[in-house]
Amino acid sequence: MLWSKSLIDTDSDCPAQSLKLRLGEAGGRWNGYTVGSYVHDAIHASCTDREQPTMDHMSVTEIAAASKMMTNFSDMETPLPSGTVYEKSFIFEVSDAGELVSFGDAPEWAIRGEGWDPTQAKGETLFRMQPDAYFVEPDGTVVIYDWKTGWGLPSDSSLEKDIQAITYAAALSLVYPDAPSVKFIWWNIRYKKGQMIQRTRSEWSVLAAPFFAGCFAKDRHSEAEVLNDARAGEHCGRCPYKGSCLVPSDEDKMDDGDLYRYSRRIAELSRSVKTKMTARMKERTGVLELGGGVRLGPTNKTGHRWTKGGKNKGLEASYDMLADLGHNPYDYFDIKGSVSTWLEALPDDVREVVEPHLVETNRQTFVEKE
């Protein structure tokens, strides 16, 4: 089947979603990628003779965000030497050992667009990649550029394990067998920051082999088994198939594992609905009374917080005053969280003093999480 960096990521979050994508099933589109997609297309157009993409489909805030990032890109003056290759798609054949054994230009059916038809990869394990830009330095070193537009700025240590860097660098190592090394550079447009990793061709290939071997092995799994492995999580909000995945089911006919997974999907749906409801409530100009003490609409509530460094002083003052007034201070002070968690956090000597005043409890749980 057809794989890519994004499909490997998706498989880690939800194997069922990844398989549906590789089977070419139609689904919805998440608008959270609108700005990033525009910036990638606009950078490509600014570096080549392509026509600039339009902003017709974008909101005012998205237009502002995209325009700001294009200004940042211009300010960065990223070096793009003559001969730079932009958004070229390659396709590679993967062996059971996780080796890339052949490559070529990706056909139209393997590229997202009107001709997208990943089912044509059935029977083979193929990996497609499309670097934002790459070029070869005078000494033969291959340099890969990847434009990043997200809010998160990863640490250097996390980038050392980045799937995209590893798979792309290993793949271009096959395309350029005489390259002494491959550099992968993330250019974060939002923060105008670049981060780089450089390794030899063999080092990249060794790191990539487990991922490619995993793709090969996953292609040999039963499709029904993989489609049943729908894992709920934050990614459900971006899933193109959430409309069909979150429909009501006959709970009595589910086994225990399916029933648990279904409960997690419903929980994610509930969170999504609450988020949408909160956004809608912020736009109300009046309060809606539903009865039973429920009121919908924005309400401002006052509260208090500690001044900087004031918590310890405030607690000491209240403790002393309560004791002076004849109150038991412990009627007003309590342990947050479980006693067991509090006990484990105490120094060993202090814990030994406290333990004689505790009794061990036992309770039954049905779902255990790390």
PDB file of C-alpha atoms in Angstrom, residues 231-237 264 268 271:
ATOM      1  CA  ARG A 231      -8.018   4.935  18.844  1.00  0.00           C
ATOM      2  CA  ALA A 232      -9.695   7.997  20.262  1.00  0.00           C
ATOM      3  CA  GLY A 233      -7.669  11.066  21.144  1.00  0.00           C
ATOM      4  CA  GLU A 234      -7.022  14.713  20.364  1.00  0.00           C
ATOM      5  CA  HIS A 235      -6.557  13.765  16.714  1.00  0.00           C
ATOM      6  CA  CYS A 236     -10.274  12.898  16.441  1.00  0.00           C
ATOM      7  CA  GLY A 237     -10.935  16.610  15.947  1.00  0.00           C
ATOM      8  CA  ARG A 264     -13.370   7.112  24.233  1.00  0.00           C
ATOM      9  CA  GLU A 268     -13.822  13.075  22.299  1.00  0.00           C
ATOM     10  CA  ARG A 271     -15.181  17.604  24.148  1.00  0.00           C
TER      11      ARG A 271
END
